[in-house]
Amino acid sequence: MPVPQSDLDPAIAARLRRTADGLVAAVVREQSTGDVLMLAWMDDEALHRTLTTGRATYWSRSRQEYWVKGETSGHHQLVRGVAVDCDGDALLVTVEQVGAACHTGAHTCFFTELPVQGVKEDA
Amino acid sequence: MPVPQSDLDPAIAARLRRTADGLVAAVVREQSTGDVLMLAWMDDEALHRTLTTGRATYWSRSRQEYWVKGETSGHHQLVRGVAVDCDGDALLVTVEQVGAACHTGAHTCFFTELPVQGVKEDA
């Protein structure tokens, strides 16, 4: 699969294992609380912009455009660290979140718990 | 896109927004430390098995088969909670991790930090 054109450091680009759409998953975690806030997607250029501007920038699959988190909402994500996983298909982005991460106004996008059977509190 | 055959509760299945491959991303977090351990993938049946057995079960995209974490390594993940995100394309799986999460032997798969420009420690 072709590597997308971008200004991303080639040494970093070489680590990435992209989907057919040229994307890697970005898990976003809040530095101060450790909460997992959301999952978004980056292509090489979104990662380049995130690493060089310190503002979390994603690729919107629905709108097919770059998306600086908070650009319209004001709910920016100030990037404190980015790590790539062992097989290069996921990033862990550590941020300070301004306001709510979720477009619903919730602190995190993961607010709907599913029932798990067999959970033992003391196991 | 067809909903895959599985025994997953239809009310839960209706919440999911799957990739073209029928998958949702699963972010795995360690309950005791809050550490993000790994990113894996689930189809409906993997989620069903995870919710009903309490053992994290994924779909391996490389092997094209179900994969009970720890089945060969012994490094099981005991599921303490599963949440779905606001738009149904990601899950947050909270686990107690037995041994290392990463196949490299590392505690977490996200052990390679990338350089971020413009990070201000006191910003």
Short mmCIF file of C-alpha atoms in Angstrom, two decimals:
data_model
loop_
_atom_site.label_atom_id
_atom_site.label_comp_id
_atom_site.label_asym_id
_atom_site.label_seq_id
_atom_site.Cartn_x
_atom_site.Cartn_y
_atom_site.Cartn_z
CA MET A 1 0.00 0.00 0.00
CA PRO A 2 1.40 3.41 -0.89
CA VAL A 3 2.71 5.56 1.94
CA PRO A 4 0.78 8.82 1.92
CA GLN A 5 2.62 12.01 1.02
CA SER A 6 3.43 14.00 4.12
CA ASP A 7 6.22 15.80 5.92
CA LEU A 8 6.33 13.15 8.64
CA ASP A 9 9.85 12.11 9.61
CA PRO A 10 10.57 9.06 7.41
CA ALA A 11 11.98 7.19 10.40
CA ILE A 12 8.62 7.54 12.13
CA ALA A 13 6.65 6.82 8.96
CA ALA A 14 8.60 3.58 8.59
CA ARG A 15 7.23 2.39 11.94
CA LEU A 16 3.58 2.70 10.93
CA ARG A 17 1.39 -0.14 9.76
CA ARG A 18 -1.62 1.52 8.19
CA THR A 19 -5.13 0.34 7.34
CA ALA A 20 -6.15 0.11 3.70
CA ASP A 21 -7.25 3.74 4.09
CA GLY A 22 -3.76 4.77 5.22
CA LEU A 23 -4.76 5.31 8.84
CA VAL A 24 -3.61 4.33 12.30
CA ALA A 25 -5.82 4.36 15.37
CA ALA A 26 -5.11 7.06 17.96
CA VAL A 27 -6.10 6.32 21.55
CA VAL A 28 -6.39 9.59 23.46
CA ARG A 29 -5.68 9.65 27.17
CA GLU A 30 -5.94 12.57 29.58
CA GLN A 31 -2.66 13.19 31.36
CA SER A 32 -4.06 14.56 34.60
CA THR A 33 -6.65 11.82 35.22
CA GLY A 34 -5.40 8.91 33.11
CA ASP A 35 -8.91 8.67 31.63
CA VAL A 36 -9.23 7.29 28.11
CA LEU A 37 -11.13 10.07 26.34
CA MET A 38 -11.71 8.95 22.76
CA LEU A 39 -10.48 7.02 19.77
CA ALA A 40 -9.69 8.85 16.56
CA TRP A 41 -7.67 8.24 13.40
CA MET A 42 -4.50 9.73 11.98
CA ASP A 43 -2.79 9.47 8.66
CA ASP A 44 0.88 10.40 8.32
CA GLU A 45 0.16 14.09 7.87
CA ALA A 46 -2.18 14.25 10.87
CA LEU A 47 0.54 12.64 12.98
CA HIS A 48 3.11 15.07 11.59
CA ARG A 49 0.90 18.04 12.49
CA THR A 50 0.20 16.60 15.94
CA LEU A 51 3.91 16.10 16.66
CA THR A 52 4.98 19.50 15.34
CA THR A 53 2.16 21.78 16.55
CA GLY A 54 1.38 20.19 19.90
CA ARG A 55 -2.34 20.29 19.04
CA ALA A 56 -4.02 16.95 18.44
CA THR A 57 -4.97 16.69 14.78
CA TYR A 58 -6.91 13.79 13.30
CA TRP A 59 -8.25 12.57 10.00
CA SER A 60 -12.03 12.61 9.93
CA ARG A 61 -13.24 9.49 8.14
CA SER A 62 -16.78 10.85 7.87
CA ARG A 63 -15.81 14.29 6.57
CA GLN A 64 -12.63 13.14 4.78
CA GLU A 65 -10.63 16.09 6.07
CA TYR A 66 -8.08 17.05 8.71
CA TRP A 67 -9.59 18.01 11.99
CA VAL A 68 -7.79 19.97 14.71
CA LYS A 69 -9.59 18.91 17.86
CA GLY A 70 -11.26 21.99 19.36
CA GLU A 71 -11.07 24.08 16.18
CA THR A 72 -14.81 24.71 16.28
CA SER A 73 -15.70 23.67 19.85
CA GLY A 74 -12.74 25.29 21.60
CA HIS A 75 -12.13 21.93 23.28
CA HIS A 76 -8.50 21.65 22.27
CA GLN A 77 -6.16 18.85 23.17
CA LEU A 78 -2.68 20.00 24.19
CA VAL A 79 -0.35 17.16 23.33
CA ARG A 80 1.95 16.00 26.12
CA GLY A 81 3.21 12.80 24.53
CA VAL A 82 2.72 10.38 21.66
CA ALA A 83 3.76 6.73 21.69
CA VAL A 84 3.49 4.16 18.91
CA ASP A 85 2.69 0.56 19.73
CA CYS A 86 4.82 -2.52 19.12
CA ASP A 87 3.35 -3.30 15.70
CA GLY A 88 2.87 0.26 14.50
CA ASP A 89 -0.89 0.26 13.98
CA ALA A 90 -1.88 2.34 17.00
CA LEU A 91 -0.80 5.52 18.75
CA LEU A 92 -1.32 6.56 22.35
CA VAL A 93 -1.74 10.33 22.52
CA THR A 94 -1.47 11.85 25.98
CA VAL A 95 -3.15 15.25 26.23
CA GLU A 96 -4.43 17.93 28.46
CA GLN A 97 -8.05 18.24 27.43
CA VAL A 98 -9.67 21.68 27.40
CA GLY A 99 -13.38 21.23 28.18
CA ALA A 100 -15.18 18.04 27.18
CA ALA A 101 -13.58 15.50 24.86
CA CYS A 102 -16.87 14.13 23.54
CA HIS A 103 -19.08 15.98 21.09
CA THR A 104 -22.01 15.10 23.37
CA GLY A 105 -20.48 17.25 26.11
CA ALA A 106 -19.40 14.23 28.13
CA HIS A 107 -15.92 14.15 29.63
CA THR A 108 -15.06 10.98 27.71
CA CYS A 109 -16.67 9.29 24.72
CA PHE A 110 -16.72 5.95 26.58
CA PHE A 111 -19.73 6.60 28.81
CA THR A 112 -21.94 3.63 27.90
CA GLU A 113 -21.10 0.58 30.00
CA LEU A 114 -22.03 -2.85 28.65
CA PRO A 115 -23.01 -5.71 30.96
CA VAL A 116 -20.18 -8.16 31.61
CA GLN A 117 -21.10 -11.58 32.96
CA GLY A 118 -18.86 -13.34 35.39
CA VAL A 119 -17.18 -10.25 36.79
CA LYS A 120 -16.09 -11.04 40.30
CA GLU A 121 -15.25 -7.98 42.32
CA ASP A 122 -12.84 -9.90 44.49
CA ALA A 123 -11.44 -12.25 41.83
CA MET B 1 -22.73 -3.73 5.44
CA PRO B 2 -24.05 -7.04 6.80
CA VAL B 3 -24.06 -7.53 10.53
CA PRO B 4 -21.97 -10.60 11.30
CA GLN B 5 -23.70 -13.68 12.67
CA SER B 6 -23.17 -13.95 16.38
CA ASP B 7 -24.96 -14.50 19.65
CA LEU B 8 -24.31 -10.91 20.71
CA ASP B 9 -27.34 -9.22 22.32
CA PRO B 10 -29.08 -7.44 19.40
CA ALA B 11 -29.48 -4.30 21.51
CA ILE B 12 -25.69 -4.13 21.86
CA ALA B 13 -25.08 -5.10 18.24
CA ALA B 14 -27.31 -2.21 17.16
CA ARG B 15 -24.93 0.23 18.87
CA LEU B 16 -21.87 -0.84 16.87
CA ARG B 17 -20.52 0.96 13.85
CA ARG B 18 -18.15 -1.50 12.23
CA THR B 19 -15.32 -1.16 9.74
CA ALA B 20 -15.69 -2.66 6.30
CA ASP B 21 -14.19 -5.81 7.85
CA GLY B 22 -16.93 -5.92 10.49
CA LEU B 23 -14.66 -4.83 13.34
CA VAL B 24 -14.57 -2.30 16.14
CA ALA B 25 -11.40 -1.13 17.85
CA ALA B 26 -10.88 -2.29 21.43
CA VAL B 27 -8.73 -0.12 23.68
CA VAL B 28 -7.48 -2.18 26.60
CA ARG B 29 -6.79 -0.49 29.90
CA GLU B 30 -5.42 -2.01 33.10
CA GLN B 31 -7.77 -1.46 36.02
CA SER B 32 -5.17 -1.34 38.77
CA THR B 33 -2.80 1.14 37.10
CA GLY B 34 -4.98 2.90 34.52
CA ASP B 35 -2.28 2.11 31.94
CA VAL B 36 -3.37 1.71 28.33
CA LEU B 37 -1.99 -1.73 27.46
CA MET B 38 -2.85 -2.40 23.83
CA LEU B 39 -5.25 -1.91 20.96
CA ALA B 40 -6.98 -4.92 19.45
CA TRP B 41 -10.04 -5.63 17.33
CA MET B 42 -13.37 -7.31 17.99
CA ASP B 43 -16.18 -8.44 15.78
CA ASP B 44 -19.63 -9.08 17.25
CA GLU B 45 -18.79 -12.63 18.27
CA ALA B 46 -15.53 -11.62 19.96
CA LEU B 47 -17.44 -8.99 21.93
CA HIS B 48 -20.09 -11.55 22.83
CA ARG B 49 -17.44 -13.97 24.09
CA THR B 50 -15.68 -11.20 26.00
CA LEU B 51 -18.91 -10.11 27.70
CA THR B 52 -20.08 -13.62 28.56
CA THR B 53 -16.83 -15.33 29.55
CA GLY B 54 -15.04 -12.47 31.28
CA ARG B 55 -11.88 -13.31 29.28
CA ALA B 56 -10.84 -10.75 26.68
CA THR B 57 -11.31 -12.27 23.24
CA TYR B 58 -10.29 -10.54 20.03
CA TRP B 59 -10.35 -11.06 16.29
CA SER B 60 -6.86 -11.47 14.89
CA ARG B 61 -6.67 -9.62 11.59
CA SER B 62 -3.36 -11.27 10.71
CA ARG B 63 -4.43 -14.83 11.56
CA GLN B 64 -8.13 -14.33 10.73
CA GLU B 65 -9.25 -16.18 13.82
CA TYR B 66 -10.56 -15.60 17.32
CA TRP B 67 -7.91 -15.10 19.90
CA VAL B 68 -8.42 -15.47 23.64
CA LYS B 69 -5.70 -13.27 25.08
CA GLY B 70 -3.33 -15.47 27.07
CA GLU B 71 -4.48 -18.73 25.51
CA THR B 72 -0.93 -19.59 24.52
CA SER B 73 1.10 -17.14 26.65
CA GLY B 74 -0.87 -17.53 29.87
CA HIS B 75 -1.11 -13.74 29.94
CA HIS B 76 -4.89 -13.61 30.31
CA GLN B 77 -6.97 -10.50 30.64
CA LEU B 78 -9.73 -10.76 33.22
CA VAL B 79 -12.45 -8.40 32.08
CA ARG B 80 -13.69 -5.92 34.68
CA GLY B 81 -15.71 -3.67 32.39
CA VAL B 82 -16.51 -2.87 28.78
CA ALA B 83 -17.79 0.48 27.53
CA VAL B 84 -18.78 1.48 24.01
CA ASP B 85 -18.08 4.98 22.78
CA CYS B 86 -20.54 7.63 21.64
CA ASP B 87 -20.49 6.63 17.99
CA GLY B 88 -20.14 2.88 18.43
CA ASP B 89 -16.85 2.31 16.65
CA ALA B 90 -14.66 1.75 19.69
CA LEU B 91 -14.73 -0.19 22.94
CA LEU B 92 -12.87 0.46 26.16
CA VAL B 93 -12.06 -2.83 27.86
CA THR B 94 -10.94 -2.59 31.46
CA VAL B 95 -8.98 -5.64 32.58
CA GLU B 96 -6.76 -7.14 35.16
CA GLN B 97 -3.73 -8.21 33.15
CA VAL B 98 -1.92 -11.41 34.08
CA GLY B 99 1.75 -11.00 33.16
CA ALA B 100 2.77 -8.77 30.28
CA ALA B 101 0.21 -7.43 27.81
CA CYS B 102 2.68 -7.10 24.94
CA HIS B 103 4.00 -10.05 22.96
CA THR B 104 7.48 -8.50 23.37
CA GLY B 105 7.24 -9.03 27.12
CA ALA B 106 6.69 -5.34 27.82
CA HIS B 107 4.00 -4.28 30.26
CA THR B 108 2.22 -2.26 27.57
CA CYS B 109 2.47 -2.26 23.78
CA PHE B 110 2.91 1.54 23.77
CA PHE B 111 6.55 1.71 24.78
CA THR B 112 8.02 3.73 21.90
CA GLU B 113 7.73 7.45 22.55
CA LEU B 114 7.80 9.81 19.58
CA PRO B 115 9.27 13.31 19.82
CA VAL B 116 6.66 16.03 20.27
CA GLN B 117 7.70 19.60 19.51
CA GLY B 118 6.36 22.48 21.51
CA VAL B 119 5.53 20.51 24.63
CA LYS B 120 5.71 22.92 27.54
CA GLU B 121 5.92 21.19 30.88
CA ASP B 122 4.25 24.09 32.66
CA ALA B 123 1.80 25.10 29.92
#
